[in-house]
Amino acid sequence: MRLVSLTVAVAALLIIYQPAISFAAPARFGNVVPGTMIKKEVQSIRERRFENLIEQQTDFSCGAASIGTILKYAYGWSDVTEETILEGMLEVADPDTVRNLGFSLLDLRNYVETLGLRGRGYEISDDDLDEVSIPVIVLLDLDGYQHFVVMKKARGDRVYIGDPALGNKVMSREDFSKSWNNIIFAVVGDGFDPSTVLLNPRQPLTAHRLTDVFSPVPKQQLLDFGFRHSEVF
């Protein structure tokens, strides 16, 4: 009964904290060429910020939104929502602990395994960040606030982040390392897209197209992260 009440509370919070989201409309240009109409899709700043990212709707759902981002954009689960993930996570987590401390990496692992996928945690050094070739979830300490985000890729002095609360951003390697606990959490299993859009983060506008960070994951590296031969060959 307690779990049902907490689930109802989650649904209520999702309604209360639902932000007003506006979308840019297509722009039409007439007479650029006589007798023609050119239609150009325009992306708002907000749409750009949360492109290929599930936005969290409550203050404790960063883990659920991060899992949802990987499921949707790396595994093709187009219908996944933060709400359904929260409901599933509450079934494998302790409600009292979640209410007081939020979800843990163990909760994330237990949840993805109910989906037939596997959760794998790895402890790595700062120097190995560039070797992480699949999108993973990391826990950052941001001024004392523990926050799950998706780490898409690390290249040179930049770390590309999908933050469920703030959107897509680029952190300096130094700032990332200061906030990170050296643990990465990978979701592995059937259906992973080695060319996922999460591996192709946008460059900062001031350096657009100057650095190509995209590269599909080689099959051998997928095996290194815990995938099976049957899943990648």
mmCIF file of C-alpha atoms in Angstrom:
data_model
loop_
_atom_site.group_PDB
_atom_site.id
_atom_site.type_symbol
_atom_site.label_atom_id
_atom_site.label_comp_id
_atom_site.label_asym_id
_atom_site.label_seq_id
_atom_site.Cartn_x
_atom_site.Cartn_y
_atom_site.Cartn_z
ATOM 1 C CA MET A 1 0.000 0.000 0.000
ATOM 2 C CA ARG A 2 2.897 2.285 0.826
ATOM 3 C CA LEU A 3 4.445 1.673 -2.611
ATOM 4 C CA VAL A 4 1.162 2.471 -4.312
ATOM 5 C CA SER A 5 0.955 5.740 -2.366
ATOM 6 C CA LEU A 6 4.483 6.676 -3.356
ATOM 7 C CA THR A 7 3.741 5.886 -6.996
ATOM 8 C CA VAL A 8 0.666 8.135 -6.864
ATOM 9 C CA ALA A 9 2.810 10.841 -5.284
ATOM 10 C CA VAL A 10 5.330 10.537 -8.097
ATOM 11 C CA ALA A 11 2.572 10.942 -10.664
ATOM 12 C CA ALA A 12 1.318 14.033 -8.820
ATOM 13 C CA LEU A 13 4.800 15.530 -8.714
ATOM 14 C CA LEU A 14 5.217 14.970 -12.436
ATOM 15 C CA ILE A 15 2.075 17.029 -13.013
ATOM 16 C CA ILE A 16 2.981 19.768 -10.523
ATOM 17 C CA TYR A 17 6.534 20.254 -11.745
ATOM 18 C CA GLN A 18 5.801 19.884 -15.464
ATOM 19 C CA PRO A 19 7.488 22.922 -17.025
ATOM 20 C CA ALA A 20 5.893 24.984 -19.742
ATOM 21 C CA ILE A 21 7.655 23.885 -22.907
ATOM 22 C CA SER A 22 7.491 25.912 -26.078
ATOM 23 C CA PHE A 23 8.678 24.813 -29.490
ATOM 24 C CA ALA A 24 9.998 26.865 -32.357
ATOM 25 C CA ALA A 25 7.798 27.026 -35.442
ATOM 26 C CA PRO A 26 9.071 26.547 -38.998
ATOM 27 C CA ALA A 27 10.127 29.775 -40.725
ATOM 28 C CA ARG A 28 8.914 30.465 -44.267
ATOM 29 C CA PHE A 29 10.762 32.664 -46.717
ATOM 30 C CA GLY A 30 8.952 33.829 -49.813
ATOM 31 C CA ASN A 31 10.276 35.146 -53.131
ATOM 32 C CA VAL A 32 13.865 34.161 -52.394
ATOM 33 C CA VAL A 33 13.520 32.640 -55.814
ATOM 34 C CA PRO A 34 10.549 34.128 -57.713
ATOM 35 C CA GLY A 35 7.459 31.952 -57.415
ATOM 36 C CA THR A 36 8.897 29.700 -54.683
ATOM 37 C CA MET A 37 8.441 29.308 -50.932
ATOM 38 C CA ILE A 38 11.320 28.012 -48.806
ATOM 39 C CA LYS A 39 10.504 26.332 -45.499
ATOM 40 C CA LYS A 40 13.212 26.108 -42.858
ATOM 41 C CA GLU A 41 12.831 24.241 -39.566
ATOM 42 C CA VAL A 42 13.925 26.435 -36.663
ATOM 43 C CA GLN A 43 15.083 24.999 -33.341
ATOM 44 C CA SER A 44 14.541 27.002 -30.158
ATOM 45 C CA ILE A 45 17.335 27.450 -27.635
ATOM 46 C CA ARG A 46 15.458 25.185 -25.218
ATOM 47 C CA GLU A 47 14.982 22.478 -27.859
ATOM 48 C CA ARG A 48 18.682 22.684 -28.669
ATOM 49 C CA ARG A 49 19.570 22.427 -24.981
ATOM 50 C CA PHE A 50 17.550 19.244 -24.436
ATOM 51 C CA GLU A 51 18.109 17.705 -27.861
ATOM 52 C CA ASN A 52 18.349 13.884 -27.640
ATOM 53 C CA LEU A 53 17.870 14.065 -23.881
ATOM 54 C CA ILE A 54 15.017 13.195 -21.512
ATOM 55 C CA GLU A 55 14.475 16.079 -19.108
ATOM 56 C CA GLN A 56 13.867 15.261 -15.453
ATOM 57 C CA GLN A 57 10.560 16.450 -14.026
ATOM 58 C CA THR A 58 11.217 16.076 -10.284
ATOM 59 C CA ASP A 59 14.156 16.824 -8.018
ATOM 60 C CA PHE A 60 14.858 13.112 -7.405
ATOM 61 C CA SER A 61 14.447 11.687 -10.908
ATOM 62 C CA CYS A 62 17.828 12.476 -12.484
ATOM 63 C CA GLY A 63 18.708 8.763 -12.430
ATOM 64 C CA ALA A 64 15.451 7.775 -14.119
ATOM 65 C CA ALA A 65 15.857 10.475 -16.774
ATOM 66 C CA SER A 66 19.460 9.402 -17.426
ATOM 67 C CA ILE A 67 18.407 5.768 -17.842
ATOM 68 C CA GLY A 68 15.596 6.907 -20.125
ATOM 69 C CA THR A 69 17.999 8.914 -22.282
ATOM 70 C CA ILE A 70 20.208 5.881 -22.859
ATOM 71 C CA LEU A 71 17.256 3.559 -23.498
ATOM 72 C CA LYS A 72 15.663 5.964 -25.968
ATOM 73 C CA TYR A 73 18.674 7.246 -27.865
ATOM 74 C CA ALA A 74 21.148 4.351 -27.611
ATOM 75 C CA TYR A 75 18.718 1.401 -27.655
ATOM 76 C CA GLY A 76 15.848 2.788 -29.718
ATOM 77 C CA TRP A 77 13.160 2.477 -27.035
ATOM 78 C CA SER A 78 11.171 5.355 -28.527
ATOM 79 C CA ASP A 79 8.172 5.020 -26.199
ATOM 80 C CA VAL A 80 10.089 5.127 -22.933
ATOM 81 C CA THR A 81 9.158 7.899 -20.487
ATOM 82 C CA GLU A 82 10.551 9.110 -17.206
ATOM 83 C CA GLU A 83 7.252 8.313 -15.479
ATOM 84 C CA THR A 84 7.247 4.626 -16.485
ATOM 85 C CA ILE A 85 10.889 4.297 -15.458
ATOM 86 C CA LEU A 86 10.166 5.841 -12.051
ATOM 87 C CA GLU A 87 7.317 3.399 -11.513
ATOM 88 C CA GLY A 88 9.593 0.482 -12.418
ATOM 89 C CA MET A 89 12.424 1.717 -10.230
ATOM 90 C CA LEU A 90 10.121 2.102 -7.241
ATOM 91 C CA GLU A 91 9.268 -1.576 -7.551
ATOM 92 C CA VAL A 92 12.915 -2.599 -7.018
ATOM 93 C CA ALA A 93 13.964 0.128 -4.558
ATOM 94 C CA ASP A 94 13.207 0.833 -0.915
ATOM 95 C CA PRO A 95 10.576 3.635 -0.826
ATOM 96 C CA ASP A 96 11.813 5.119 2.462
ATOM 97 C CA THR A 97 15.388 5.318 1.198
ATOM 98 C CA VAL A 98 14.267 6.876 -2.079
ATOM 99 C CA ARG A 99 12.188 9.448 -0.225
ATOM 100 C CA ASN A 100 15.148 10.470 1.947
ATOM 101 C CA LEU A 101 18.175 9.951 -0.288
ATOM 102 C CA GLY A 102 16.930 9.400 -3.825
ATOM 103 C CA PHE A 103 17.876 6.479 -6.055
ATOM 104 C CA SER A 104 21.269 4.763 -5.987
ATOM 105 C CA LEU A 105 23.397 3.096 -8.652
ATOM 106 C CA LEU A 106 22.226 -0.223 -7.230
ATOM 107 C CA ASP A 107 18.621 0.808 -7.901
ATOM 108 C CA LEU A 108 19.570 1.699 -11.474
ATOM 109 C CA ARG A 109 21.249 -1.673 -11.940
ATOM 110 C CA ASN A 110 18.338 -3.616 -10.462
ATOM 111 C CA TYR A 111 15.901 -1.748 -12.688
ATOM 112 C CA VAL A 112 17.707 -2.237 -16.021
ATOM 113 C CA GLU A 113 18.014 -5.942 -15.255
ATOM 114 C CA THR A 114 14.213 -6.169 -15.051
ATOM 115 C CA LEU A 115 14.268 -5.028 -18.690
ATOM 116 C CA GLY A 116 16.515 -7.876 -19.792
ATOM 117 C CA LEU A 117 19.562 -5.591 -19.956
ATOM 118 C CA ARG A 118 22.606 -5.546 -17.696
ATOM 119 C CA GLY A 119 24.059 -2.788 -15.575
ATOM 120 C CA ARG A 120 27.838 -2.695 -15.207
ATOM 121 C CA GLY A 121 29.794 -0.419 -12.907
ATOM 122 C CA TYR A 122 33.463 0.316 -13.536
ATOM 123 C CA GLU A 123 35.994 2.291 -11.531
ATOM 124 C CA ILE A 124 38.390 4.093 -13.841
ATOM 125 C CA SER A 125 40.964 6.862 -13.593
ATOM 126 C CA ASP A 126 40.787 10.329 -15.097
ATOM 127 C CA ASP A 127 43.367 9.268 -17.657
ATOM 128 C CA ASP A 128 41.050 6.524 -18.948
ATOM 129 C CA LEU A 129 38.089 8.797 -19.663
ATOM 130 C CA ASP A 130 38.924 9.025 -23.364
ATOM 131 C CA GLU A 131 38.749 5.235 -23.590
ATOM 132 C CA VAL A 132 35.058 5.204 -22.598
ATOM 133 C CA SER A 133 33.494 4.694 -26.015
ATOM 134 C CA ILE A 134 29.806 4.218 -25.099
ATOM 135 C CA PRO A 135 27.465 6.657 -23.336
ATOM 136 C CA VAL A 136 27.439 5.953 -19.596
ATOM 137 C CA ILE A 137 25.850 7.326 -16.443
ATOM 138 C CA VAL A 138 28.012 9.089 -13.872
ATOM 139 C CA LEU A 139 27.278 10.571 -10.464
ATOM 140 C CA LEU A 140 28.548 14.110 -9.949
ATOM 141 C CA ASP A 141 28.840 16.049 -6.708
ATOM 142 C CA LEU A 142 27.711 19.555 -7.614
ATOM 143 C CA ASP A 143 28.221 21.769 -4.558
ATOM 144 C CA GLY A 144 27.102 18.945 -2.277
ATOM 145 C CA TYR A 145 24.216 17.848 -4.494
ATOM 146 C CA GLN A 146 24.515 14.293 -5.839
ATOM 147 C CA HIS A 147 23.335 14.317 -9.436
ATOM 148 C CA PHE A 148 23.183 11.606 -12.147
ATOM 149 C CA VAL A 149 24.037 12.687 -15.696
ATOM 150 C CA VAL A 150 24.852 10.956 -18.973
ATOM 151 C CA MET A 151 28.482 11.199 -20.006
ATOM 152 C CA LYS A 152 28.464 10.982 -23.785
ATOM 153 C CA LYS A 153 32.124 11.318 -24.546
ATOM 154 C CA ALA A 154 35.403 12.757 -23.291
ATOM 155 C CA ARG A 155 37.833 14.289 -25.728
ATOM 156 C CA GLY A 156 40.933 16.234 -24.758
ATOM 157 C CA ASP A 157 40.030 18.859 -22.165
ATOM 158 C CA ARG A 158 36.261 18.524 -22.783
ATOM 159 C CA VAL A 159 33.665 16.170 -21.354
ATOM 160 C CA TYR A 160 30.292 16.119 -23.132
ATOM 161 C CA ILE A 161 27.396 15.779 -20.696
ATOM 162 C CA GLY A 162 23.659 15.201 -20.998
ATOM 163 C CA ASP A 163 22.334 16.769 -17.798
ATOM 164 C CA PRO A 164 18.639 15.870 -17.215
ATOM 165 C CA ALA A 165 18.141 19.108 -15.259
ATOM 166 C CA LEU A 166 20.213 21.636 -17.216
ATOM 167 C CA GLY A 167 20.445 20.108 -20.669
ATOM 168 C CA ASN A 168 23.377 19.292 -22.918
ATOM 169 C CA LYS A 169 26.614 20.953 -21.922
ATOM 170 C CA VAL A 170 30.363 20.709 -22.136
ATOM 171 C CA MET A 171 32.390 20.576 -18.934
ATOM 172 C CA SER A 172 36.086 21.184 -18.684
ATOM 173 C CA ARG A 173 38.024 18.062 -17.828
ATOM 174 C CA GLU A 174 39.211 19.699 -14.626
ATOM 175 C CA ASP A 175 35.715 20.616 -13.405
ATOM 176 C CA PHE A 176 34.372 17.188 -14.303
ATOM 177 C CA SER A 177 37.168 15.367 -12.456
ATOM 178 C CA LYS A 178 36.619 17.463 -9.327
ATOM 179 C CA SER A 179 32.929 16.482 -9.235
ATOM 180 C CA TRP A 180 33.173 12.851 -10.331
ATOM 181 C CA ASN A 181 33.735 9.783 -8.108
ATOM 182 C CA ASN A 182 35.632 7.779 -10.790
ATOM 183 C CA ILE A 183 32.697 5.382 -11.295
ATOM 184 C CA ILE A 184 30.910 4.896 -14.610
ATOM 185 C CA PHE A 185 27.683 2.908 -15.017
ATOM 186 C CA ALA A 186 27.085 1.240 -18.365
ATOM 187 C CA VAL A 187 23.832 -0.252 -19.670
ATOM 188 C CA VAL A 188 24.650 -3.207 -21.930
ATOM 189 C CA GLY A 189 22.582 -5.697 -23.873
ATOM 190 C CA ASP A 190 20.767 -6.457 -27.115
ATOM 191 C CA GLY A 191 19.787 -3.592 -29.377
ATOM 192 C CA PHE A 192 22.586 -1.133 -28.650
ATOM 193 C CA ASP A 193 23.251 1.216 -31.565
ATOM 194 C CA PRO A 194 27.033 1.650 -32.033
ATOM 195 C CA SER A 195 26.287 4.836 -34.014
ATOM 196 C CA THR A 196 23.974 6.344 -31.390
ATOM 197 C CA VAL A 197 23.438 10.097 -31.570
ATOM 198 C CA LEU A 198 24.709 10.303 -28.000
ATOM 199 C CA LEU A 199 28.205 9.739 -29.381
ATOM 200 C CA ASN A 200 27.804 12.743 -31.667
ATOM 201 C CA PRO A 201 27.350 15.667 -29.267
ATOM 202 C CA ARG A 202 27.114 19.159 -30.702
ATOM 203 C CA GLN A 203 30.203 21.304 -30.524
ATOM 204 C CA PRO A 204 30.114 24.619 -28.652
ATOM 205 C CA LEU A 205 28.925 27.333 -31.023
ATOM 206 C CA THR A 206 32.295 29.064 -30.853
ATOM 207 C CA ALA A 207 34.040 25.936 -32.084
ATOM 208 C CA HIS A 208 31.344 24.426 -34.280
ATOM 209 C CA ARG A 209 32.739 21.794 -36.645
ATOM 210 C CA LEU A 210 36.323 22.416 -35.561
ATOM 211 C CA THR A 211 36.570 19.123 -33.693
ATOM 212 C CA ASP A 212 34.950 15.893 -34.832
ATOM 213 C CA VAL A 213 34.129 13.845 -31.730
ATOM 214 C CA PHE A 214 31.936 11.248 -33.421
ATOM 215 C CA SER A 215 33.126 7.715 -34.003
ATOM 216 C CA PRO A 216 30.985 4.549 -33.907
ATOM 217 C CA VAL A 217 31.952 2.047 -31.228
ATOM 218 C CA PRO A 218 34.258 -0.711 -32.555
ATOM 219 C CA LYS A 219 32.939 -4.191 -31.847
ATOM 220 C CA GLN A 220 35.959 -5.134 -29.747
ATOM 221 C CA GLN A 221 35.363 -2.178 -27.426
ATOM 222 C CA LEU A 222 31.747 -3.252 -26.989
ATOM 223 C CA LEU A 223 33.020 -6.617 -25.777
ATOM 224 C CA ASP A 224 35.357 -4.807 -23.390
ATOM 225 C CA PHE A 225 32.325 -3.126 -21.828
ATOM 226 C CA GLY A 226 30.527 -6.392 -21.143
ATOM 227 C CA PHE A 227 28.565 -6.983 -24.342
ATOM 228 C CA ARG A 228 28.403 -10.545 -25.609
ATOM 229 C CA HIS A 229 29.527 -11.805 -29.022
ATOM 230 C CA SER A 230 25.909 -12.566 -29.896
ATOM 231 C CA GLU A 231 24.990 -8.926 -29.266
ATOM 232 C CA VAL A 232 27.610 -7.328 -31.499
ATOM 233 C CA PHE A 233 28.346 -9.835 -34.285
#
